[in-house]
Amino acid sequence: MKKRLISILLLAVLLLTMLPVCGLAEEAGEGGDTAPVDPEPAPAEDPVEPEDPAEPEPTEEPETPAEPEMPAEPETPADPQPAGEQPRTDTAAAPAADDGDEAEKEPGNIWGIPAEDVIWYGFYDDGPVAWLVLDDGQTNMGTEGVFLLSRGLIDKGKVMHDKSSTLWEGSMSQQWCTDFAGTAFSQGESALVLPTSKHDDFAHLFLLDWSEMDLKEEQVFFPSAEEMALYFGSTSGDSYVTIKDSSLEKYYWLRSTPAIHYGYHGMVLSQNTVHDYEPDHHYSARPCMNLSLQDAVWVLPASDEGLPGAVSIPEREEGAALEWKLIVPLQEHSFGLDSVAAEDSRLTLRYSGADTGEKAMLSLLARDQDGMPLGLWRLEQPAAAQGELEVDLQTLNLPQDAELFLFCEELNEPCRSNYASPLQQITLPEEEEPTEPQEPVVTPGDEESTGTIAPVTPTSQRRTDKGRSMGTAGKIIMAVLLGLLALGLVMASVRRQSIIPLVLLILVLLLAAVVDLRAGLGFFPGL
């Protein structure tokens, strides 16, 4: 009877000591420390599916998909550009196009102003200066920007070239261009004129050989013979160049010099003939420059009078050119946006440092995430340097990810640049999302120190409500120790024919279970 009782107790002890080993097996099965095994690949039916598109074996069908790609060609003109051929006049100007159209746009001209349009820029000799767009996609250096040539002659009959030298650098013509740039452009306008460095190679054009020369960091310069041929074209074999809308413009200097006639300089003569000419005469200037259009705040019709409301783009008649002026950014201005408050779709904007008077206007600019312009609205004339205004976003009809900017605009008469203070981005207050209430739990030590209550944070551990689980290595060590202890007590019990060692073993296991229950070690998985 005694032996039978000892056998039963021995079986119970072995079961208790096996519990941690079962727990380890359970953890491995549940993905405790081991990575989950990916499911077996799909049956062979799935790979068969890609073979279905192979059904159109006839060679005709691969050719037919190529046909729908052809409509992509009409997208290259970038119709939705503000100065393009499909302007919007009902709402604020929205030059931004679809992603595909944006990719097709030429670099340096996000406004879509095409060649042969006119940009009014600068003020010289008591009048604004009109510039003809020669290249709407890049500068004459091949970089980002637009290349411009003055539409009319400047300083008619007043400009001389050097008599004793054929070099452009240090010449009287170069000095005239430097003086013109310093006089015609304001500080804000000058910042958008790109310094030009360009090497002119030897060229044979208009029945003449033209020497090499260089431009070095120059804002304004005369055109070259090569540029006249490139942008205006020439009839083959003779010395004439066709200049559109310029039949009355004649006798203006080029920067190119002939390679044979020393002391002569290139010139456009009567009937638009490009030739070399003696420098000891006073003729006219028709300067060039490269402009950074992408740095303009906005592009306006040249006749813009600064009226409040949405700025619209005039309709373009077929074959007709449009005339523009720019809103130029100012680097130094005291205007600032102090605060933004939002209620439903209405914004309340508090500002300071605004200009006042008839030429001052508070304007709102919208751009997309890529910096493409979406719209311009003139809100109101500020009555004082400080104040507030309200904006109803629903009336603007903008996408949710649009970026808004407030600035103080200095209006100017038609054909003259407007000026903009540094743009103040409008950051909308973030709406607090309601969160589901969680059961607070007092973190250990917080009751005595600060009394703060921390929310429960879910973790990937098992039994997160009972402390930190014992690691796999710790469980193995404990299982080995308990197993050795159990084995020793069992052998002692058998050897002495006594149940006292077994009772002692049971008490040790119960004590270990109590400690595991209180400390949350996770050694006994059933607790």
Coordinates of C-alpha atoms in Angstrom, one line a residue:
M1 CA 0.0 0.0 0.0
K2 CA 2.8 2.3 0.9
K3 CA 4.6 1.7 -2.4
R4 CA 1.3 2.3 -4.4
L5 CA 0.9 5.7 -2.6
I6 CA 4.5 6.6 -3.4
S7 CA 4.0 5.7 -7.1
I8 CA 0.9 8.0 -7.3
L9 CA 2.7 10.9 -5.6
L10 CA 5.7 10.3 -7.9
L11 CA 3.4 10.5 -11.0
A12 CA 1.9 13.8 -9.7
V13 CA 5.4 15.3 -9.2
L14 CA 6.5 14.3 -12.7
L15 CA 3.4 16.0 -14.1
L16 CA 4.1 19.2 -12.2
T17 CA 7.7 19.3 -13.4
M18 CA 6.6 18.7 -16.9
L19 CA 4.4 21.8 -16.9
P20 CA 7.2 24.3 -17.8
V21 CA 8.4 22.1 -20.6
C22 CA 4.9 22.1 -22.0
G23 CA 4.8 25.9 -21.7
L24 CA 8.0 26.2 -23.7
A25 CA 6.5 23.9 -26.4
E26 CA 3.4 26.1 -26.4
E27 CA 5.4 29.3 -26.8
A28 CA 7.3 27.8 -29.8
G29 CA 4.0 26.8 -31.3
E30 CA 2.4 30.2 -30.8
G31 CA 5.4 32.0 -32.3
G32 CA 7.0 33.3 -29.2
D33 CA 10.6 33.7 -30.2
T34 CA 10.6 32.0 -33.5
A35 CA 9.5 33.7 -36.7
P36 CA 6.1 32.6 -38.1
V37 CA 6.4 30.1 -40.9
D38 CA 5.2 31.4 -44.2
P39 CA 2.2 29.6 -45.7
E40 CA 3.0 27.1 -48.4
P41 CA 3.0 28.5 -51.9
A42 CA -0.3 28.5 -53.6
P43 CA -1.2 25.5 -55.6
A44 CA -0.2 25.1 -59.2
E45 CA -3.5 26.8 -60.2
D46 CA -2.2 30.3 -59.3
P47 CA 0.9 30.2 -61.6
V48 CA -1.5 29.2 -64.4
E49 CA -3.3 32.5 -64.1
P50 CA -0.4 34.6 -65.4
E51 CA -0.5 32.3 -68.5
D52 CA -4.0 33.5 -69.3
P53 CA -2.8 36.9 -70.7
A54 CA -0.7 34.8 -73.1
E55 CA -4.0 33.7 -74.8
P56 CA -3.9 36.6 -77.3
E57 CA -1.1 34.7 -79.2
P58 CA -1.9 36.5 -82.5
T59 CA 0.6 39.2 -83.2
E60 CA -2.2 41.6 -84.0
E61 CA -3.2 42.3 -80.4
P62 CA 0.2 43.4 -79.2
E63 CA 0.1 46.0 -81.9
T64 CA -3.3 47.3 -80.9
P65 CA -2.3 48.2 -77.4
A66 CA 0.4 50.4 -78.9
E67 CA -2.3 52.5 -80.6
P68 CA -3.8 54.0 -77.4
E69 CA -0.3 55.4 -76.5
M70 CA -0.6 57.8 -79.4
P71 CA -3.1 60.2 -77.7
A72 CA -0.3 60.9 -75.2
E73 CA 1.2 63.2 -77.9
P74 CA -1.5 65.9 -77.7
E75 CA -0.8 66.2 -74.0
T76 CA 2.7 67.7 -74.7
P77 CA 1.4 71.3 -75.4
A78 CA 0.3 71.3 -71.7
D79 CA -3.1 72.9 -72.4
P80 CA -4.1 73.7 -68.8
Q81 CA -1.2 76.2 -68.4
P82 CA -2.4 79.6 -67.4
A83 CA -1.0 81.3 -70.5
G84 CA -1.9 78.3 -72.6
E85 CA -4.7 77.8 -75.0
Q86 CA -7.4 76.7 -72.5
P87 CA -7.5 79.4 -69.9
R88 CA -10.1 79.6 -67.1
T89 CA -12.0 82.9 -66.7
D90 CA -14.8 81.9 -64.4
T91 CA -12.7 81.3 -61.3
A92 CA -9.2 82.1 -60.0
A93 CA -6.4 81.1 -62.3
A94 CA -5.5 77.5 -62.0
P95 CA -2.4 76.8 -64.0
A96 CA -1.7 73.5 -62.3
A97 CA -2.3 70.5 -64.6
D98 CA -2.6 66.8 -64.1
D99 CA 0.4 64.8 -63.1
G100 CA 1.0 63.7 -66.7
D101 CA 0.8 67.3 -67.9
E102 CA 3.2 68.5 -65.3
A103 CA 5.7 66.0 -66.5
E104 CA 5.3 67.3 -70.1
K105 CA 5.9 70.9 -69.2
E106 CA 9.2 72.5 -70.1
P107 CA 11.5 73.2 -67.2
G108 CA 11.6 76.8 -65.9
N109 CA 8.2 77.8 -67.1
I110 CA 5.5 76.5 -64.7
W111 CA 3.2 79.2 -65.9
G112 CA 3.0 77.9 -69.5
I113 CA 3.8 81.2 -71.2
P114 CA 4.6 80.2 -74.8
A115 CA 7.2 81.7 -77.2
E116 CA 6.1 84.9 -79.0
D117 CA 4.2 86.1 -75.9
V118 CA 5.4 89.3 -74.3
I119 CA 6.5 89.9 -70.7
W120 CA 6.6 93.5 -69.4
Y121 CA 9.6 93.8 -67.1
G122 CA 11.5 96.8 -65.9
F123 CA 11.2 100.5 -66.5
Y124 CA 13.6 102.5 -68.6
D125 CA 13.6 106.0 -70.2
D126 CA 10.2 106.9 -68.8
G127 CA 8.4 103.8 -69.9
P128 CA 8.0 100.0 -69.1
V129 CA 10.1 97.6 -71.2
A130 CA 8.4 94.8 -73.2
W131 CA 10.3 91.6 -73.8
L132 CA 9.6 89.0 -76.5
V133 CA 9.8 85.3 -75.3
L134 CA 12.2 83.5 -77.6
D135 CA 12.5 80.3 -75.7
D136 CA 9.8 79.4 -73.2
G137 CA 11.5 76.2 -71.8
Q138 CA 15.1 77.1 -71.1
T139 CA 17.7 79.9 -71.2
N140 CA 20.2 80.4 -74.0
M141 CA 22.6 78.5 -71.7
G142 CA 20.3 75.4 -71.8
T143 CA 19.4 75.8 -68.1
E144 CA 16.1 76.3 -66.3
G145 CA 14.4 79.6 -67.1
V146 CA 13.2 81.6 -70.2
F147 CA 15.1 83.5 -72.8
L148 CA 13.9 87.0 -73.7
L149 CA 14.7 89.7 -76.2
S150 CA 13.4 93.3 -76.0
R151 CA 10.5 93.7 -78.3
G152 CA 11.4 97.1 -79.4
L153 CA 14.6 99.1 -79.9
I154 CA 16.1 100.9 -76.9
D155 CA 18.1 104.1 -76.9
K156 CA 17.5 104.5 -80.7
G157 CA 20.5 106.1 -82.4
K158 CA 22.5 106.5 -79.1
V159 CA 24.5 103.3 -78.8
M160 CA 28.1 103.0 -80.1
H161 CA 30.4 100.0 -80.3
D162 CA 34.2 100.1 -79.9
K163 CA 36.2 101.3 -82.8
S164 CA 39.6 99.9 -81.7
S165 CA 38.6 96.4 -80.5
T166 CA 36.4 93.6 -81.6
L167 CA 36.1 92.1 -78.1
W168 CA 32.8 92.1 -76.2
E169 CA 34.4 92.1 -72.8
G170 CA 35.2 95.6 -71.7
S171 CA 33.5 97.1 -74.8
M172 CA 31.2 100.1 -74.8
S173 CA 28.3 97.9 -75.7
Q174 CA 28.9 95.7 -72.7
Q175 CA 29.0 98.7 -70.4
W176 CA 25.7 100.0 -71.9
C177 CA 24.1 96.6 -71.0
T178 CA 25.5 96.8 -67.5
D179 CA 24.2 100.3 -67.0
F180 CA 20.8 99.4 -68.4
A181 CA 20.4 96.4 -66.0
G182 CA 21.2 98.7 -63.1
T183 CA 18.8 101.3 -64.2
A184 CA 15.8 99.4 -65.6
F185 CA 15.3 96.8 -62.9
S186 CA 14.3 97.3 -59.3
Q187 CA 16.0 95.3 -56.6
G188 CA 13.1 92.7 -56.6
E189 CA 13.1 92.5 -60.4
S190 CA 16.9 92.2 -60.6
A191 CA 16.8 89.1 -58.3
L192 CA 14.9 87.2 -61.0
V193 CA 17.3 88.1 -63.8
L194 CA 19.7 85.2 -64.2
P195 CA 23.5 85.9 -64.6
T196 CA 24.5 84.4 -67.9
S197 CA 27.8 82.7 -68.7
K198 CA 28.0 81.3 -72.2
H199 CA 30.7 80.6 -74.8
D200 CA 30.0 81.3 -78.4
D201 CA 31.8 79.0 -80.8
F202 CA 33.2 79.9 -84.2
A203 CA 30.3 79.8 -86.7
H204 CA 29.6 80.4 -90.3
L205 CA 26.3 82.1 -90.7
F206 CA 24.7 84.7 -93.0
L207 CA 27.7 84.3 -95.4
L208 CA 30.1 85.4 -92.8
D209 CA 32.5 83.8 -90.3
W210 CA 31.9 84.8 -86.7
S211 CA 34.6 84.7 -84.0
E212 CA 34.4 83.0 -80.7
M213 CA 33.5 85.0 -77.6
D214 CA 32.3 84.7 -74.0
L215 CA 29.7 86.1 -71.7
K216 CA 30.7 86.0 -68.0
E217 CA 28.0 86.4 -65.3
E218 CA 26.1 89.1 -67.3
Q219 CA 22.4 90.0 -66.7
V220 CA 21.8 91.8 -69.9
F221 CA 23.7 91.4 -73.2
F222 CA 23.2 91.8 -77.0
P223 CA 22.1 88.8 -79.1
S224 CA 24.6 86.8 -81.1
A225 CA 24.5 85.9 -84.8
E226 CA 24.0 82.3 -83.8
E227 CA 21.0 83.2 -81.6
M228 CA 19.4 85.2 -84.4
A229 CA 19.6 82.2 -86.7
L230 CA 18.4 79.8 -84.0
Y231 CA 15.4 81.7 -82.8
F232 CA 14.4 83.6 -86.0
G233 CA 15.7 81.4 -88.7
S234 CA 17.3 82.4 -92.0
T235 CA 16.8 81.7 -95.7
S236 CA 19.2 79.1 -97.0
G237 CA 22.2 80.4 -98.8
D238 CA 21.7 84.2 -98.5
S239 CA 22.2 86.8 -95.8
Y240 CA 18.6 87.5 -94.7
V241 CA 17.0 86.5 -91.4
T242 CA 13.3 86.5 -90.9
I243 CA 12.2 88.2 -87.6
K244 CA 8.6 87.9 -86.9
D245 CA 6.7 91.1 -85.9
S246 CA 10.0 93.0 -86.3
S247 CA 10.0 94.3 -89.8
L248 CA 10.3 97.9 -88.7
E249 CA 13.1 97.2 -86.2
K250 CA 16.5 97.7 -87.8
Y251 CA 20.0 98.9 -87.1
Y252 CA 20.7 97.4 -83.8
W253 CA 24.0 95.9 -82.6
L254 CA 24.9 92.2 -82.0
R255 CA 27.6 91.0 -79.7
S256 CA 29.2 88.8 -82.4
T257 CA 32.1 90.1 -84.3
P258 CA 33.3 88.9 -87.8
A259 CA 36.5 86.8 -88.0
I260 CA 37.8 88.7 -91.0
H261 CA 36.9 92.4 -90.8
Y262 CA 38.8 93.5 -87.7
G263 CA 37.1 96.4 -85.9
Y264 CA 33.7 95.6 -87.4
H265 CA 30.7 94.4 -85.4
G266 CA 27.6 92.4 -86.1
M267 CA 24.4 94.3 -86.8
V268 CA 20.9 93.8 -88.0
L269 CA 20.4 96.3 -90.8
S270 CA 17.5 97.3 -93.0
Q271 CA 15.2 94.5 -94.3
N272 CA 16.5 92.5 -91.3
T273 CA 19.8 91.7 -93.0
V274 CA 22.5 90.3 -90.6
H275 CA 25.9 91.7 -91.5
D276 CA 29.0 93.3 -90.1
Y277 CA 29.2 97.0 -89.9
E278 CA 31.5 99.9 -89.0
P279 CA 31.4 100.8 -85.3
D280 CA 31.8 104.5 -85.6
H281 CA 28.0 105.2 -85.8
H282 CA 25.3 105.6 -83.2
Y283 CA 22.7 102.9 -83.6
S284 CA 20.3 101.2 -81.3
A285 CA 20.2 98.4 -78.7
R286 CA 17.9 95.4 -78.5
P287 CA 19.2 93.5 -75.4
C288 CA 18.6 89.9 -74.3
M289 CA 18.3 88.4 -70.8
N290 CA 17.4 85.1 -69.1
L291 CA 14.6 85.3 -66.5
S292 CA 13.7 82.9 -63.7
L293 CA 9.9 82.7 -64.2
Q294 CA 9.5 79.8 -61.7
D295 CA 10.6 82.2 -58.9
A296 CA 7.7 84.6 -59.7
V297 CA 4.9 84.7 -57.1
W298 CA 2.3 84.9 -59.9
V299 CA 1.9 85.9 -63.5
L300 CA -0.7 88.5 -64.3
P301 CA -2.2 89.9 -67.5
A302 CA -0.2 93.1 -68.4
S303 CA -3.4 95.1 -68.2
D304 CA -4.1 94.0 -64.6
E305 CA -5.3 96.9 -62.4
G306 CA -5.2 95.1 -59.0
L307 CA -9.0 94.7 -58.5
P308 CA -10.1 92.6 -55.5
G309 CA -11.3 89.0 -56.2
A310 CA -10.0 86.0 -58.0
V311 CA -7.3 86.7 -60.6
S312 CA -8.4 85.3 -63.9
I313 CA -6.5 84.6 -67.2
P314 CA -7.7 86.2 -70.4
E315 CA -8.9 84.1 -73.3
R316 CA -6.3 83.4 -76.0
E317 CA -7.5 83.9 -79.6
E318 CA -6.0 81.5 -82.1
G319 CA -2.7 82.7 -83.3
A320 CA -2.6 85.7 -81.0
A321 CA 0.1 86.4 -78.4
L322 CA -0.7 87.6 -74.9
E323 CA 1.1 90.1 -72.8
W324 CA 2.0 89.5 -69.1
K325 CA 3.6 91.1 -66.1
L326 CA 4.9 89.4 -62.9
I327 CA 4.4 89.6 -59.1
V328 CA 8.0 89.7 -57.9
P329 CA 8.9 88.6 -54.4
L330 CA 10.6 91.0 -52.0
Q331 CA 13.2 89.7 -49.6
E332 CA 12.8 92.4 -47.0
H333 CA 9.4 93.2 -45.7
S334 CA 7.8 93.5 -42.2
F335 CA 4.6 91.7 -43.0
G336 CA 3.9 88.6 -40.9
L337 CA 1.1 86.2 -40.0
D338 CA 0.5 86.2 -36.3
S339 CA -2.1 83.6 -35.7
V340 CA -4.6 81.2 -37.5
A341 CA -7.9 80.2 -36.1
A342 CA -10.3 77.7 -37.8
E343 CA -14.0 77.1 -37.3
D344 CA -15.6 74.7 -39.8
S345 CA -14.4 76.0 -43.2
R346 CA -13.8 79.6 -42.1
L347 CA -10.3 80.8 -41.2
T348 CA -9.5 83.9 -39.1
L349 CA -6.1 85.3 -39.9
R350 CA -4.4 87.9 -37.7
Y351 CA -1.5 89.8 -39.4
S352 CA 0.9 92.6 -38.7
G353 CA 3.3 94.8 -40.6
A354 CA 1.1 95.3 -43.7
D355 CA 1.4 98.2 -46.0
T356 CA -1.6 100.6 -46.2
G357 CA -2.9 102.8 -48.9
E358 CA -4.4 102.5 -52.4
K359 CA -1.6 100.3 -53.7
A360 CA -1.6 97.8 -50.8
M361 CA -3.6 94.5 -51.0
L362 CA -3.8 91.4 -48.8
S363 CA -3.7 88.5 -51.2
L364 CA -4.0 84.7 -50.8
L365 CA -1.9 82.2 -52.9
A366 CA -2.6 78.5 -53.3
R367 CA -0.1 75.9 -54.4
D368 CA -0.1 72.1 -54.5
Q369 CA 2.3 69.9 -52.7
D370 CA 4.8 70.1 -55.7
G371 CA 4.8 73.9 -55.7
M372 CA 2.6 74.3 -58.7
P373 CA 0.3 77.3 -58.6
L374 CA -3.5 76.7 -58.0
G375 CA -5.0 80.1 -57.6
L376 CA -4.6 83.7 -56.5
W377 CA -7.2 85.8 -54.7
R378 CA -7.0 89.4 -53.6
L379 CA -8.9 89.6 -50.3
E380 CA -9.0 93.2 -49.1
Q381 CA -7.0 96.4 -48.7
P382 CA -5.6 96.6 -45.2
A383 CA -6.9 99.6 -43.2
A384 CA -4.0 99.4 -40.7
A385 CA -0.7 97.7 -40.3
Q386 CA -2.3 95.2 -37.9
G387 CA -5.7 93.5 -38.2
E388 CA -7.5 90.3 -39.0
L389 CA -9.5 89.0 -41.9
E390 CA -11.7 85.9 -42.6
V391 CA -11.4 83.4 -45.4
D392 CA -14.1 80.9 -46.4
L393 CA -12.3 77.9 -47.8
Q394 CA -15.5 76.5 -49.4
T395 CA -15.6 79.4 -51.8
L396 CA -12.0 78.7 -53.0
N397 CA -12.8 75.1 -54.2
L398 CA -9.3 73.8 -53.5
P399 CA -8.1 70.2 -53.0
Q400 CA -7.5 69.2 -49.4
D401 CA -3.7 69.0 -49.7
A402 CA -3.4 72.6 -51.1
E403 CA -0.9 74.8 -49.4
L404 CA -2.1 78.4 -48.6
F405 CA 0.0 81.5 -48.3
L406 CA -0.9 85.0 -47.2
F407 CA 1.1 88.0 -48.4
C408 CA 0.9 91.7 -48.7
E409 CA 0.9 92.7 -52.4
E410 CA 2.1 96.1 -53.7
L411 CA 0.0 96.9 -56.7
N412 CA 1.4 98.8 -59.7
E413 CA 0.0 100.3 -62.9
P414 CA -0.5 98.1 -66.0
C415 CA 2.7 96.7 -67.6
R416 CA 4.7 97.2 -64.5
S417 CA 5.7 94.5 -61.9
N418 CA 3.8 94.1 -58.7
Y419 CA 5.7 93.2 -55.5
A420 CA 4.9 90.6 -52.8
S421 CA 6.1 90.5 -49.2
P422 CA 7.6 87.1 -48.1
L423 CA 4.9 84.5 -48.3
Q424 CA 3.4 83.5 -44.9
Q425 CA 2.2 79.9 -45.0
I426 CA -1.1 79.3 -43.3
T427 CA -0.9 76.2 -41.1
L428 CA -4.3 74.9 -40.2
P429 CA -4.8 73.9 -36.6
E430 CA -4.9 70.1 -36.3
E431 CA -8.2 68.7 -35.2
E432 CA -8.0 66.4 -32.2
E433 CA -9.4 63.0 -33.1
P434 CA -11.6 61.5 -30.3
T435 CA -10.0 58.5 -28.7
E436 CA -11.7 55.5 -27.1
P437 CA -11.5 55.7 -23.3
Q438 CA -9.0 53.2 -21.9
E439 CA -8.9 51.7 -18.4
P440 CA -6.2 53.7 -16.6
V441 CA -3.6 51.8 -14.6
V442 CA -1.3 53.2 -12.0
T443 CA 2.3 52.7 -13.0
P444 CA 4.6 51.3 -10.2
G445 CA 6.0 54.1 -8.1
D446 CA 3.8 56.9 -9.6
E447 CA 1.4 56.7 -6.6
E448 CA 4.1 57.7 -4.2
S449 CA 5.9 60.2 -6.4
T450 CA 3.6 62.1 -8.6
G451 CA 0.3 60.2 -8.4
T452 CA 0.0 60.3 -12.2
I453 CA -2.1 57.7 -14.0
A454 CA -0.7 56.1 -17.2
P455 CA -2.8 54.5 -19.9
V456 CA -2.4 50.8 -20.6
T457 CA -0.1 50.3 -23.5
P458 CA -0.5 46.9 -25.3
T459 CA 2.6 44.8 -25.8
S460 CA 3.4 41.7 -27.7
Q461 CA 4.1 39.6 -24.5
R462 CA 1.8 36.9 -23.2
R463 CA 0.1 37.6 -19.9
T464 CA 0.8 41.4 -19.9
D465 CA -1.3 41.8 -16.8
K466 CA 1.0 39.8 -14.5
G467 CA 4.4 41.4 -15.0
R468 CA 7.3 40.5 -17.2
S469 CA 7.4 36.9 -18.5
M470 CA 10.4 34.8 -17.9
G471 CA 12.5 34.3 -21.0
T472 CA 13.0 31.0 -22.7
A473 CA 16.5 30.5 -21.3
G474 CA 15.4 31.2 -17.8
K475 CA 12.5 28.7 -18.1
I476 CA 14.9 26.0 -19.3
I477 CA 17.3 26.6 -16.4
M478 CA 14.4 26.6 -13.9
A479 CA 13.0 23.4 -15.4
V480 CA 16.3 21.7 -15.1
L481 CA 16.8 22.7 -11.5
L482 CA 13.3 21.7 -10.5
G483 CA 13.7 18.4 -12.4
L484 CA 17.0 17.7 -10.6
L485 CA 15.4 18.6 -7.3
A486 CA 12.4 16.4 -8.0
L487 CA 14.6 13.5 -9.1
G488 CA 16.7 13.7 -5.9
L489 CA 13.7 13.8 -3.6
V490 CA 12.0 10.9 -5.4
M491 CA 15.1 8.8 -5.2
A492 CA 15.4 9.7 -1.5
S493 CA 11.8 8.7 -1.0
V494 CA 12.3 5.4 -2.7
R495 CA 15.5 4.6 -0.9
R496 CA 14.1 5.4 2.6
Q497 CA 10.6 4.1 1.8
S498 CA 9.2 7.4 3.1
I499 CA 6.8 10.0 1.8
I500 CA 8.4 12.9 3.6
P501 CA 10.7 13.8 0.7
L502 CA 7.7 13.7 -1.7
V503 CA 5.7 16.0 0.6
L504 CA 8.7 18.3 0.7
L505 CA 8.9 18.3 -3.1
I506 CA 5.2 19.1 -3.4
L507 CA 5.7 22.0 -0.9
V508 CA 8.6 23.3 -3.0
L509 CA 6.6 23.2 -6.2
L510 CA 3.6 24.9 -4.5
L511 CA 5.9 27.6 -3.2
A512 CA 7.4 28.1 -6.7
A513 CA 3.9 28.3 -8.2
V514 CA 2.9 31.0 -5.6
V515 CA 6.0 33.0 -6.4
D516 CA 5.2 32.7 -10.1
L517 CA 1.6 33.8 -9.6
R518 CA 2.6 36.9 -7.6
A519 CA 5.6 37.9 -9.7
G520 CA 4.1 37.0 -13.0
L521 CA 7.2 35.2 -14.3
G522 CA 5.1 33.0 -16.6
F523 CA 7.1 29.8 -15.7
F524 CA 3.9 27.8 -15.0
P525 CA 1.8 28.3 -18.1
G526 CA -1.4 27.2 -16.4
L527 CA -1.3 30.0 -13.8

